[in-house]
Short mmCIF file of C-alpha atoms in Angstrom, two decimals:
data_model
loop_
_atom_site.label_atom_id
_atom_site.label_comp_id
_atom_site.label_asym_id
_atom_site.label_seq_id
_atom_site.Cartn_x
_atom_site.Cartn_y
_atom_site.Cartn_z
CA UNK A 1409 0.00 0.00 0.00
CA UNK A 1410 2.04 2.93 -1.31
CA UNK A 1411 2.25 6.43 0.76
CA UNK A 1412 0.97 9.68 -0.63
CA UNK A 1413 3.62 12.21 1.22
CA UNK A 1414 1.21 14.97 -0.67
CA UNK A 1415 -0.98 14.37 2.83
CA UNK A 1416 1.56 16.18 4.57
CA UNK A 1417 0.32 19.70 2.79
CA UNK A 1418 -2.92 19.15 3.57
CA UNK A 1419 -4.88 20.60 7.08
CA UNK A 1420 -6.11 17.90 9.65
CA UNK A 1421 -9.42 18.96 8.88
CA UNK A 1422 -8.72 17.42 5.18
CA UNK A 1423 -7.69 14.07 6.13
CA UNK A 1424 -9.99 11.29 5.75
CA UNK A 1425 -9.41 8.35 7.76
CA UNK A 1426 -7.78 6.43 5.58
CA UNK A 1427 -5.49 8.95 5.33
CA UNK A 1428 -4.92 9.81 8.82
CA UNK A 1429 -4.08 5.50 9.65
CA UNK A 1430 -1.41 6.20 7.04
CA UNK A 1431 0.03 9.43 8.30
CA UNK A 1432 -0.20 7.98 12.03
CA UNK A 1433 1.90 4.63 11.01
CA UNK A 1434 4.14 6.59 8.99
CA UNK A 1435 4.87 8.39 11.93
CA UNK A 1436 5.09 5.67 14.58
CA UNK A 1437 7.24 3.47 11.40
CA UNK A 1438 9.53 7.02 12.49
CA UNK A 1439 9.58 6.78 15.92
CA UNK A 1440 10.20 2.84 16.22
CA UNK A 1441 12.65 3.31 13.65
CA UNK A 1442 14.13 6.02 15.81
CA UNK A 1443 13.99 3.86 19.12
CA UNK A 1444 15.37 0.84 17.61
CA UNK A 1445 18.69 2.40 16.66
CA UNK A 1446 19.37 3.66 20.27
CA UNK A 1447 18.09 0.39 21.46
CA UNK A 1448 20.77 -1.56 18.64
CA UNK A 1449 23.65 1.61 19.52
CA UNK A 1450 23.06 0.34 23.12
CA UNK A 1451 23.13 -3.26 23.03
CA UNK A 1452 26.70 -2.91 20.39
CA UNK A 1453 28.37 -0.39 22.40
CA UNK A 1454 28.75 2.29 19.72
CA UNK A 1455 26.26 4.76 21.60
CA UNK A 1456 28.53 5.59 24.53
CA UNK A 1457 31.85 4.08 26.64
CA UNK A 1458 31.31 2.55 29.98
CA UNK A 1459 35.26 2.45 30.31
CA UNK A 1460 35.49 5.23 33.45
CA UNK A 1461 37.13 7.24 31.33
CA UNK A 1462 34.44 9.84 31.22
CA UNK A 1463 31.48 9.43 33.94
CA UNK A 1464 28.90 11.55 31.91
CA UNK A 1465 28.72 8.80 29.01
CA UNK A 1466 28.95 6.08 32.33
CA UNK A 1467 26.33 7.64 33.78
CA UNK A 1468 24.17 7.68 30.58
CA UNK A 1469 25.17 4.00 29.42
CA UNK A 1470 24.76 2.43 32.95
CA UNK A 1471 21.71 3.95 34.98
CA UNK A 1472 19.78 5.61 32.06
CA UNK A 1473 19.84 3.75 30.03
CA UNK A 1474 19.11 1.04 31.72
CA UNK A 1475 16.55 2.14 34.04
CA UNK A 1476 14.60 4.04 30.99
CA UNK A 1477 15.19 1.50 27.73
CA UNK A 1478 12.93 -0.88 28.84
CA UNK A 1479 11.02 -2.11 25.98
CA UNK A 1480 7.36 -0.17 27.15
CA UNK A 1481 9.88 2.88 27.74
CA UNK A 1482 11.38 2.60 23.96
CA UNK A 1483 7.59 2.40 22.97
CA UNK A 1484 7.13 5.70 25.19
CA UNK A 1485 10.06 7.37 23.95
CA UNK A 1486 9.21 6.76 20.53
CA UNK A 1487 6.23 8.45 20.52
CA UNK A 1488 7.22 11.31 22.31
CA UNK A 1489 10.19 11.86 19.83
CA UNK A 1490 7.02 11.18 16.76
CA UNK A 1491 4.77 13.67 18.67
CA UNK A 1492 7.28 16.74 18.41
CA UNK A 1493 9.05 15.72 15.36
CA UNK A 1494 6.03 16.02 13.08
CA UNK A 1495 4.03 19.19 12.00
CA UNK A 1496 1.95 20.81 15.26
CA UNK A 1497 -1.59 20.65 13.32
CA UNK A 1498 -0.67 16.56 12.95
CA UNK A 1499 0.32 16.12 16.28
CA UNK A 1500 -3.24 15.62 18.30
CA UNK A 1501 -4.63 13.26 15.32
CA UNK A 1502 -1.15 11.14 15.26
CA UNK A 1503 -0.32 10.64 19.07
CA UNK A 1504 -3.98 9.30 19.21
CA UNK A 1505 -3.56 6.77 16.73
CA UNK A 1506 0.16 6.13 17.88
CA UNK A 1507 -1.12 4.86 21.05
CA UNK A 1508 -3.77 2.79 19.82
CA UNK A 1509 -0.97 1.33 17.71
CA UNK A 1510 1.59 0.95 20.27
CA UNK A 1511 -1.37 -0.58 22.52
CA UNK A 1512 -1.78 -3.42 20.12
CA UNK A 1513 1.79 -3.95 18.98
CA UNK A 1514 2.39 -4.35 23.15
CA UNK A 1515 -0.86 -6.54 22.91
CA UNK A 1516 0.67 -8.57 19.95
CA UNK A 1517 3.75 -9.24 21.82
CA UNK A 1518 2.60 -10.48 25.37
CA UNK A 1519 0.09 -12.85 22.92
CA UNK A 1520 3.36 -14.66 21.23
CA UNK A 1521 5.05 -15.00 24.60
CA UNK A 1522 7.23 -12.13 25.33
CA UNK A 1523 5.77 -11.69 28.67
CA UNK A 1524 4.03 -15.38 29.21
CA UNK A 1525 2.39 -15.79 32.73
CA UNK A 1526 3.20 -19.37 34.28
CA UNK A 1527 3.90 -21.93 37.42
CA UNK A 1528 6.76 -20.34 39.70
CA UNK A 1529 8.07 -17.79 36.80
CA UNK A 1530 10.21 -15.65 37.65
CA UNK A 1531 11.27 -12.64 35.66
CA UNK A 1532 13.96 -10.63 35.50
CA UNK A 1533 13.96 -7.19 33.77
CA UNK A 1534 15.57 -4.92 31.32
CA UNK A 1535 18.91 -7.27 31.69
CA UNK A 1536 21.65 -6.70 29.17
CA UNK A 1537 22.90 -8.42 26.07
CA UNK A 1538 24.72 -10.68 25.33
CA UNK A 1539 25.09 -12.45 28.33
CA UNK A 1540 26.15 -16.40 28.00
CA UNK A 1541 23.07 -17.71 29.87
CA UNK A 1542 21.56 -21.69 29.91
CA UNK A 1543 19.64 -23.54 32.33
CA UNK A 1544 22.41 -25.23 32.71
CA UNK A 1545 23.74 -22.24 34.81
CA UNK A 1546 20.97 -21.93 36.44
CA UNK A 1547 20.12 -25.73 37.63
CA UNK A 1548 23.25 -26.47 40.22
CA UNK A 1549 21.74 -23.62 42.84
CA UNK A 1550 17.96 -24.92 42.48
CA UNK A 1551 19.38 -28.47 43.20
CA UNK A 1552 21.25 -27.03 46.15
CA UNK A 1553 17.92 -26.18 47.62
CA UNK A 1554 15.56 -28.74 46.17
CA UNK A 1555 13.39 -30.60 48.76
CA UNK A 1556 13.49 -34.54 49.35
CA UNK A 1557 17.27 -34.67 49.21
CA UNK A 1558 17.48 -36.43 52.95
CA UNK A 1559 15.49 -37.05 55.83
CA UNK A 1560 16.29 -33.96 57.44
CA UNK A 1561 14.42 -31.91 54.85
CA UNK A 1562 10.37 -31.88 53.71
CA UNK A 1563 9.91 -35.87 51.78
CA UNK A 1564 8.28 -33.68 48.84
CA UNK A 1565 9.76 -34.68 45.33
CA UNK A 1566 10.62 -31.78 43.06
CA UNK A 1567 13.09 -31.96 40.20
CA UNK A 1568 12.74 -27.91 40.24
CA UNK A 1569 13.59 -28.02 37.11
CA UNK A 1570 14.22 -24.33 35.62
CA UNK A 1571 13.10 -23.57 31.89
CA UNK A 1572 13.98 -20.00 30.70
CA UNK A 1573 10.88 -18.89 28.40
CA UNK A 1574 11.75 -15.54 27.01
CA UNK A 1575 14.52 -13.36 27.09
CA UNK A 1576 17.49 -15.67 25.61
CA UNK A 1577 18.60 -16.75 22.43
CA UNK A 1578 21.36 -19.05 20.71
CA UNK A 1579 22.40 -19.01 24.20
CA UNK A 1580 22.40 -15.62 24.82
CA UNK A 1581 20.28 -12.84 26.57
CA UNK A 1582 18.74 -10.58 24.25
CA UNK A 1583 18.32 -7.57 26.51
CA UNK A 1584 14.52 -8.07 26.84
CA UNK A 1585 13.10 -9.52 30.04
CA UNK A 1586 14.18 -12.88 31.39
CA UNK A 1587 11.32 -15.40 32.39
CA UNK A 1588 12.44 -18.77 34.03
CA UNK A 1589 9.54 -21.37 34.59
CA UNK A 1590 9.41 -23.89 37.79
CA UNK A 1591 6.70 -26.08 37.43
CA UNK A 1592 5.27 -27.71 40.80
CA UNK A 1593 5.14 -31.78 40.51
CA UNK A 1594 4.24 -33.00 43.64
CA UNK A 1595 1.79 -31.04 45.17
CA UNK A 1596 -0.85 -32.68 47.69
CA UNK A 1597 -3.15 -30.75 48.49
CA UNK A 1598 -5.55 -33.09 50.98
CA UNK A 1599 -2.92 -33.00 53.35
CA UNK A 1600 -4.21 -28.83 54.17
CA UNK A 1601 -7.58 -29.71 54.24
CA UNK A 1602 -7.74 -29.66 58.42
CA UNK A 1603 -6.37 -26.63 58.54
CA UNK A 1604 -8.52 -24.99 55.95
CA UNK A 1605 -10.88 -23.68 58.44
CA UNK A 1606 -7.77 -22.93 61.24
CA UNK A 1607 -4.92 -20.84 61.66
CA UNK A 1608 -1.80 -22.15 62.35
CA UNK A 1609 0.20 -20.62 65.45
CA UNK A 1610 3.11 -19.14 64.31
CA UNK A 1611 2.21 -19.09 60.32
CA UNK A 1612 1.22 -16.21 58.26
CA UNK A 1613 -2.67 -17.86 58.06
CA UNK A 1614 -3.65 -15.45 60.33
CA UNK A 1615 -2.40 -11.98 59.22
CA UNK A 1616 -3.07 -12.80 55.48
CA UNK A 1617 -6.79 -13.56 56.35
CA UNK A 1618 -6.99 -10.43 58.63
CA UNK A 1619 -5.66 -7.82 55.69
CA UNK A 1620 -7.30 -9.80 53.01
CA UNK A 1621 -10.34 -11.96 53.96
CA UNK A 1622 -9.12 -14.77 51.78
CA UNK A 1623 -6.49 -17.38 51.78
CA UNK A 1624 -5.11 -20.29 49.84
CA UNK A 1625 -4.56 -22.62 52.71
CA UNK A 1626 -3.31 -25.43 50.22
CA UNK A 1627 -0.19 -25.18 51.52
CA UNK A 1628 0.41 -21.24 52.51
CA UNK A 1629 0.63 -19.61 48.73
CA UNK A 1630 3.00 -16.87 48.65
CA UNK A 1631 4.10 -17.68 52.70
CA UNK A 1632 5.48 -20.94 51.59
CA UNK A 1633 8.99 -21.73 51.43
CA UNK A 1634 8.18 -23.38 47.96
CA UNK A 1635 8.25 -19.51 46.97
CA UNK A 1636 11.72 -19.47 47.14
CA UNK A 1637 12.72 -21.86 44.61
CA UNK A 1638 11.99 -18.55 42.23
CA UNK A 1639 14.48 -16.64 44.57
CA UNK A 1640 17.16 -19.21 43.80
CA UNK A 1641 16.46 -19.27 40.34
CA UNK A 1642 16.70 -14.87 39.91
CA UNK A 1643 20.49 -15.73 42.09
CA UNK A 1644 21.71 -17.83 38.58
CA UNK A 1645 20.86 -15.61 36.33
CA UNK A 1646 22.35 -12.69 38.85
CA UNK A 1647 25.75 -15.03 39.47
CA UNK A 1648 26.42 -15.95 35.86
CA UNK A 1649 25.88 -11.86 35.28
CA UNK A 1650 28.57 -11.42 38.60
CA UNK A 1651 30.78 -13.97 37.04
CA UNK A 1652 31.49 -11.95 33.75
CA UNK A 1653 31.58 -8.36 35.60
CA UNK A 1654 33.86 -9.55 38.52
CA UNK A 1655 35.25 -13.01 38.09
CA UNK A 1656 37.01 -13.08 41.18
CA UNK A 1657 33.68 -12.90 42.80
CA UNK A 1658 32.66 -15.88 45.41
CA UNK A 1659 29.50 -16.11 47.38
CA UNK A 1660 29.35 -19.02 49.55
CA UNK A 1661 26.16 -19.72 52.69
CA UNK A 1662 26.27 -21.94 55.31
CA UNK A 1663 24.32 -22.54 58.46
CA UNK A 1664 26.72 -21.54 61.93
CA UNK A 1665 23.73 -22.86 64.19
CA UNK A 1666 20.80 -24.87 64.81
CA UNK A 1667 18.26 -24.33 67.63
CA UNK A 1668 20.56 -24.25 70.84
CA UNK A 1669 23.83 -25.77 68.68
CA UNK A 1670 26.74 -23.62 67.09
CA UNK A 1671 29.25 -24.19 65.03
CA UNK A 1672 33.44 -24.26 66.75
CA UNK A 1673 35.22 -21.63 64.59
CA UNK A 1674 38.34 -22.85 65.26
CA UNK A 1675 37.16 -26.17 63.39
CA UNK A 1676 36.17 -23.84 60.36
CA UNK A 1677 36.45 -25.94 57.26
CA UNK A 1678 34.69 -24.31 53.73
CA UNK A 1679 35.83 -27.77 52.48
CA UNK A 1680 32.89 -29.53 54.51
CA UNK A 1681 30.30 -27.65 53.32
CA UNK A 1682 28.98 -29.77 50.76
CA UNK A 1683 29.72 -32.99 52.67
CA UNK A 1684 27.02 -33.05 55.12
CA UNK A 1685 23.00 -32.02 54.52
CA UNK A 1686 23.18 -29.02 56.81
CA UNK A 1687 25.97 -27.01 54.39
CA UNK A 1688 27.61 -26.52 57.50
CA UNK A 1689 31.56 -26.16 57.83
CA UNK A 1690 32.48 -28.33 60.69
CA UNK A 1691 32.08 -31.62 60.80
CA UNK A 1692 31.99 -32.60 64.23
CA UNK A 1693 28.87 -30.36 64.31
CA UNK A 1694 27.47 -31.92 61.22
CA UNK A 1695 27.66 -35.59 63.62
CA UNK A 1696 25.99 -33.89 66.51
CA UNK A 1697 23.44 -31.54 64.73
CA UNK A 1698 22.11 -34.68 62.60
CA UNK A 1699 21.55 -36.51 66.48
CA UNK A 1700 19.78 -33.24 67.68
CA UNK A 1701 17.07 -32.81 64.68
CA UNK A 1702 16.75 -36.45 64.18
CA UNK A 1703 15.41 -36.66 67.99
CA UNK A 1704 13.25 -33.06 67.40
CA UNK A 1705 11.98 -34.91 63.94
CA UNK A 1706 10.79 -38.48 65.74
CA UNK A 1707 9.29 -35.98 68.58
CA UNK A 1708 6.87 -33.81 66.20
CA UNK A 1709 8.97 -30.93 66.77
CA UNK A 1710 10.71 -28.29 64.64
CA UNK A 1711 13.74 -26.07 64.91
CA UNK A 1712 15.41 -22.31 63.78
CA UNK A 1713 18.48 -21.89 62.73
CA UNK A 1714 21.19 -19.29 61.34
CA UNK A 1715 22.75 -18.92 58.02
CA UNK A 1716 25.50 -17.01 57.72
CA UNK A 1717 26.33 -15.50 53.82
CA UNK A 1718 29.94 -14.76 52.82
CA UNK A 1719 30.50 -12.45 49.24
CA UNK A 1720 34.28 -12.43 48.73
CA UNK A 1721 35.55 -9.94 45.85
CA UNK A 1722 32.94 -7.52 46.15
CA UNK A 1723 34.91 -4.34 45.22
CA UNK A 1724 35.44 -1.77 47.11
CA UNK A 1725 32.68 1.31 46.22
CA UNK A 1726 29.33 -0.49 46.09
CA UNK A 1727 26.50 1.21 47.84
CA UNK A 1728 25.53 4.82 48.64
CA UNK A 1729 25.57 6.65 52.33
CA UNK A 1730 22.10 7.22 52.92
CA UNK A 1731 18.85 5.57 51.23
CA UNK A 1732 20.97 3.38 48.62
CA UNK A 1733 22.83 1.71 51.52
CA UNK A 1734 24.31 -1.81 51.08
CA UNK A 1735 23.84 -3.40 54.14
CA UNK A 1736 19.93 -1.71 54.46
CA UNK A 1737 19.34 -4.02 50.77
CA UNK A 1738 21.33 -7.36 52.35
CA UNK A 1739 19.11 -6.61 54.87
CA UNK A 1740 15.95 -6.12 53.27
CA UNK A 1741 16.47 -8.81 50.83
CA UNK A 1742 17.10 -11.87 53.24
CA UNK A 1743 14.43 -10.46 55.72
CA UNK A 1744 12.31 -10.84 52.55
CA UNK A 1745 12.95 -14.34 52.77
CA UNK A 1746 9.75 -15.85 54.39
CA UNK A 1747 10.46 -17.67 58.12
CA UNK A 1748 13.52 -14.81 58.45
CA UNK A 1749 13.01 -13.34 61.60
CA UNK A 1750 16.31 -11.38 62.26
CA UNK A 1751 19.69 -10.33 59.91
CA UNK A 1752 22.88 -8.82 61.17
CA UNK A 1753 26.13 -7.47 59.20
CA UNK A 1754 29.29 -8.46 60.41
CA UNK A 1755 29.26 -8.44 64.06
CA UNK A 1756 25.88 -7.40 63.80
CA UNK A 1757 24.20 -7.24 67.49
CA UNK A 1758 27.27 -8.43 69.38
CA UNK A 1759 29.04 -5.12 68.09
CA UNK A 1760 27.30 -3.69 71.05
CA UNK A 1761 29.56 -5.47 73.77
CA UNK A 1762 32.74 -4.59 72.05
CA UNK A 1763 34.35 -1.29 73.00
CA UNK A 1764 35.23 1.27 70.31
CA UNK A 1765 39.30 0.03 70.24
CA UNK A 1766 37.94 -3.94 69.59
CA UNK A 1767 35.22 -2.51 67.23
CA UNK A 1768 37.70 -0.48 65.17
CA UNK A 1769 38.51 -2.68 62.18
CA UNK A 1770 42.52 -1.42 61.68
CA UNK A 1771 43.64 -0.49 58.64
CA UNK A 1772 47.51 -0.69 56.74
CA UNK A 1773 48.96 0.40 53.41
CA UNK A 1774 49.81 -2.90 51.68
CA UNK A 1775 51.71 -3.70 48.01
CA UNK A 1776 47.91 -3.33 46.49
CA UNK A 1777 45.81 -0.73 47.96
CA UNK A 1778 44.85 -0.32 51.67
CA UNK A 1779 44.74 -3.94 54.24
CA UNK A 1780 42.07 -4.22 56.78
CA UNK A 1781 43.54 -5.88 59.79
CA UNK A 1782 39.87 -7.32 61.01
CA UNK A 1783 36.29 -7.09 59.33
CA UNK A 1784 33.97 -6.01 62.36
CA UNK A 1785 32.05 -4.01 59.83
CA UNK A 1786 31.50 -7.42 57.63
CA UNK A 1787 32.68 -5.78 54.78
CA UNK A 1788 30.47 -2.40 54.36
CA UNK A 1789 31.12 1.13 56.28
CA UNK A 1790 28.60 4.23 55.97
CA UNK A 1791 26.75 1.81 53.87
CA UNK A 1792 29.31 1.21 51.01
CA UNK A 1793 31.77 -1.81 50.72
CA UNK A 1794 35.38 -1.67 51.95
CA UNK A 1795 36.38 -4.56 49.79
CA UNK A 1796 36.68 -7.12 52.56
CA UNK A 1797 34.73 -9.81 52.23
CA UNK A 1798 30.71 -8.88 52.70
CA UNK A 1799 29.36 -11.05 56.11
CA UNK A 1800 25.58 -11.05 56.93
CA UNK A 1801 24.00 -13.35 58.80
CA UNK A 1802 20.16 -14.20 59.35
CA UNK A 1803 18.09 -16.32 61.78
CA UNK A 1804 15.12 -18.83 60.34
CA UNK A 1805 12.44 -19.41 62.72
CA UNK A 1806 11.15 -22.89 63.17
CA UNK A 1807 8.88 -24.39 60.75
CA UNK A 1808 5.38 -23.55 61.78
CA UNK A 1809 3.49 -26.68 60.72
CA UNK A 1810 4.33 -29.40 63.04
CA UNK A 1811 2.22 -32.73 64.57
CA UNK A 1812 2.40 -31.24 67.81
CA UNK A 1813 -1.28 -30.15 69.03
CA UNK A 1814 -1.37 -26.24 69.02
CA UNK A 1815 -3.78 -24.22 70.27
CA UNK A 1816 -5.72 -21.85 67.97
CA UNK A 1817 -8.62 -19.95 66.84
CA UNK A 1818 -10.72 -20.97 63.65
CA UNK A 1819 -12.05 -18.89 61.31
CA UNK A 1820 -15.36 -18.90 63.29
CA UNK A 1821 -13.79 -17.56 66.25
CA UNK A 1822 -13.74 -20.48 68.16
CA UNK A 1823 -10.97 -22.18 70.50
CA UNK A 1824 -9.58 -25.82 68.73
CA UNK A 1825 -6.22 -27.41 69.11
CA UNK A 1826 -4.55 -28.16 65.46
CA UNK A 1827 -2.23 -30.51 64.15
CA UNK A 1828 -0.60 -29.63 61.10
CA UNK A 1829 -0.17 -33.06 58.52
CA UNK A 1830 1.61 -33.00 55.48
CA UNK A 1831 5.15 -32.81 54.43
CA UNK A 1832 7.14 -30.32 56.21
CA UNK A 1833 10.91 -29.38 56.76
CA UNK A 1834 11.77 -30.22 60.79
CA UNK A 1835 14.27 -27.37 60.34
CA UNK A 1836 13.52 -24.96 57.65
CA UNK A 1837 16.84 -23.21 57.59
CA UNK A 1838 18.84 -26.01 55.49
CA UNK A 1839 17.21 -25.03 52.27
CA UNK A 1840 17.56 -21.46 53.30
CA UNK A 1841 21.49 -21.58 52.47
CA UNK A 1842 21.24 -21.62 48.65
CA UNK A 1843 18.31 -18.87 49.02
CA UNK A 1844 20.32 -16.80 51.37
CA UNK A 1845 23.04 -16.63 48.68
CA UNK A 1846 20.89 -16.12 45.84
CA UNK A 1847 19.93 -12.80 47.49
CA UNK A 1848 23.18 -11.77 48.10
CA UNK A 1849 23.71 -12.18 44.54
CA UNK A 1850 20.93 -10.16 43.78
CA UNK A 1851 22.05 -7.24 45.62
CA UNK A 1852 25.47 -7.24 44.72
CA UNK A 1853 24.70 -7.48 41.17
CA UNK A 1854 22.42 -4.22 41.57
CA UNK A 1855 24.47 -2.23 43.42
CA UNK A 1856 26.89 -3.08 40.88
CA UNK A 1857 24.92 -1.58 37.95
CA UNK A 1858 23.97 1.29 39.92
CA UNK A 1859 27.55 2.18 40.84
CA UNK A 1860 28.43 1.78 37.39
CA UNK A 1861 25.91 4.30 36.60
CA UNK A 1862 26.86 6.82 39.22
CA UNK A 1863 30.02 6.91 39.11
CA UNK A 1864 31.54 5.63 36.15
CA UNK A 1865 33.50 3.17 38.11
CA UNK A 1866 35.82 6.03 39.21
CA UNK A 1867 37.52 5.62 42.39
CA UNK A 1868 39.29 7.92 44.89
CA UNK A 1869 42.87 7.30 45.06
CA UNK A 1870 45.01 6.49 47.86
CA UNK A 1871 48.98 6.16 47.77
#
C-alpha cells in the first residue's frame, strides 16, 4: 500500500481516515525506527563508553539507560520523539492513533510470549545483552535447595527443574526480560484440608486472612517456602551476570547454628560444606546436629536456625551513604525471605559489647591498595563496601506446621487445638542456604549496575 507524502500539505481537517491511519503509522514506522537504533547503539556499544574514562557517558550507558530502555519505555520514547518531530496541526490526530498502535503492537507481543504468565516464573527485567546464559547455569543452585534430598528436609519430590521462556537466544540474553519457569510436581493438596478452616500458630494464616479476607490454605501460597525456589532461580541468572563483571567474585552460605547448637570456629572448614546435609563447615557439628534434629523430627517438633552468607571480591565502592545503603538491601532482601526473623552485618548485634578500640577494624597500606587488619564491619562502612569480604548473617524461625497439638482460633472464632499433617521441613533453615546466597547475589549485582551508573566506576585514590 504505497504512501501519498502529498498528505503532509494538507490541514487535519482534510484528512480522511484512511489517510490519517497512514500518516499515524508513517509516523510511529519514524519513531520505532528512531527507538530501535538507540536500542541496537546500546546493546553494540557504539552509543557511549562505559570504560570510566568519562562518567557523563557512564552515567548515561549504565543507569539511564538502563533504568529508561525498557522495551514499554522505547515504545514511550518513541512516541514522544514522533509527537514533536512532526508538524503541530498533525500532532493531536497522530499521538492518538500512535497509542492505539503501540497498545496493540504491546498486545501482539505479550500474545506470542514475550511476557508469558506461568507456574513459579520468575522474571527478570531490562537485563543486558549478550550475556552467555543456559539452564544449565541456572540448575546447580535450584538443586542445592531442592526438597526430598534427605530425611532432614520436607519428603516432597521436586526436580525444580528451571526452563527460561523468554529473554534468551542461541544461548544468549537478548536484553529483553528474562522469564524462568518452575513447574510444581508433587503437590498434595488433601494434606491442608484440616487446617482450611484454622490458623496455624506461628504461620502467616492469620495476618493474610486479617488484611485480606481470603487465603489459599493449600499449603500457605506466597508464605510458603516453595516460593523461594523462584528466589534461587533470579540468584543464577544474577551469578552468571557477577561472574562476567567480577570473576574473582565468590559467594558461599552456610548454616553456623541450629536451635541451641553452634558451630566451633576454630574447626572452620569451607571444604565440609557440601559434605554433610546441613551445608555446615564443621564436621563434628554436622555428627551432633544430625543426632539433635533427628530426635526433634521423631518428637513432632521443629527447629530455627542461622545462616550465615559470605560475598568475597565484592569491590570496594558499592552502595551509597544514605537511602541506597548496602547493608539496608542485604538486609531487606534476606528479611524478605519468608520464616527470616532477624539479619545482622558483620558483628551485627554483638558489636554492642565490644568497645570502640575492639570494634575499630585497623587499617595498613599494603603492596595493592589499603589492608584491613579485622572485618567487624563485615565488609560495608557508611553503607558502602570496603572490599573485605561482605558477612551477613540471618536467623530462620522454626517451621510452623508441626504434629504437635497447638492451640488456635478458627475462622469462626472459636478455641480448637490443630495438628498440622503433610510434608514439612523439621528445620527450615537447610534449604535457606542456597536462598540466602541467591539474594546476596541479587544485591550485589544491583548495586553493581547502579555504581556503574553513578560513578563511572571512578575511584578515589590512595597512595
Amino acid at each position: 500500500m504505497a504512501f501519498d507524502l502529498g498528505v503532509l500539505h494538507k490541514d487535519d481537517h482534510e484528512l480522511g481516515v484512511a489517510e490519517s491511519l497512514k500518516l499515524s503509522a508513517f509516523y510511529i514506522f519514524i519513531a520505532i525506527l528512531f527507538g530501535g537504533y538507540i536500542w541496537w547503539a546500546w546493546q553494540n556499544g557504539t552509543l557511549v563508553t562505559s570504560d570510566g574514562t568519562n562518567p557523563v557517558a557512564s552515567y548515561f550507558q549504565g543507569y539511564i539507560i538502563e533504568k529508561v530502555l525498557s522495551i514499554d519505555n522505547v515504545f514511550v520514547i518513541s512516541l514522544i520523539f514522533g509527537y514533536f518531530a512532526i508538524p503541530r496541526k498533525y500532532q493531536y490526530r497522530a499521538l492518538v492513533w500512535g497509542i492505539i498502535g503501540v497498545i496493540i503492537l504491546r498486545g501482539i507481543m505479550i500474545a506470542v510470549g514475550a511476557e508469558l504468565i506461568s507456574n513459579y516464573a520468575w522474571v527478570t527485567l531490562v537485563f543486558a545483552a549478550f550475556l552467555a546464559l543456559t539452564e544449565a547455569d541456572i540448575q546447580p543452585w535450584l538443586d542445592k535447595r531442592k526438597p526430598g534430598q534427605n530425611k532432614f528436609t520436607t519428603q516432597r519430590k521436586e526436580p525444580d527443574e528451571v526452563r527460561i521462556l523468554s529473554g534468551v537466544f542461541q544461548g544468549n540474553t537478548t536484553g529483553t526480560p528474562i522469564q524462568l519457569m518452575i513447574e510444581n510436581t508433587d503437590q498434595r493438596s488433601k494434606d491442608y484440608g484440616d487446617i482450611a478452616g484454622a490458623f496455624r500458630p506461628g504461620h502467616a494464616d492469620i495476618t493474610y486472612h486479617q488484611k485480606y479476607g481470603i487465603r489459599d490454605y493449600r499449603g500457605g501460597g506466597r508464605s510458603s517456602a516453595r516460593e523461594t525456589a523462584s528466589r534461587v532461580a533470579a540468584g543464577g541468572v544474577a551469578r552468571a551476570a557477577l561472574a562476567a563483571l567480577v570473576p574473582g567474585l565468590r559467594i558461599t552460605g552456610y548454616m553456623v547454628q541450629m536451635g541451641v547448637k553452634g558451630i566451633d570456629r576454630s574447626r572452620f572448614d569451607a571444604g565440609e560444606i557440601e559434605r554433610n546435609p546441613f551445608w555446615v563447615p564443621d564436621a563434628v557439628a554436622a555428627v551432633e546436629w544430625a543426632e539433635y534434629l533427628d530426635a526433634l523430627r521423631l518428637s513432632h517438633n521443629s527447629v530455627g536456625a542461622v545462616i550465615e552468607v559470605v560475598a568475597e571480591g565484592v569491590p570496594p565502592g558499592l552502595g551509597a551513604p544514605l537511602y541506597g545503603k548496602l547493608d539496608s538491601d542485604l538486609a531487606s532482601a534476606m528479611m524478605s525471605i519468608n520464616a527470616v526473623k532477624g539479619v545482622e552485618i558483620g558483628e551485627g548485634m554483638a558489636s554492642a559489647a565490644l568497645t570502640g578500640v575492639e570494634n575499630a577494624d585497623e587499617i595498613r597500606m599494603g603492596s595493592g591498595g589499603p589492608e584491613f587488619l579485622s572485618n567487624h564491619a563485615g565488609g560495608i562502612l557508611g553503607g558502602i563496601s570496603t572490599g573485605q569480604p561482605v558477612v551477613c548473617r540471618f536467623a530462620v524461625k522454626p517451621t510452623s506446621s508441626i504434629l504437635t497439638p497447638r492451640q488456635t482460633i478458627t475462622q469462626g472464632g472459636q478455641d480448637t487445638d490443630l495438628i498440622t499433617k503433610g510434608r514439612h521441613d523439621p528445620c527450615v533453615g537447610i534449604r535457606a542456604v542456597p536462598v540466602g546466597e541467591a539474594m546476596m547475589a541479587c544485591v550485589i549485582l544491583d548495586h553493581l549496575l547502579l555504581d556503574r551508573g553513578q560513578t563511572g566506576g571512578v575511584r578515589g585514590r590512595i597512595g
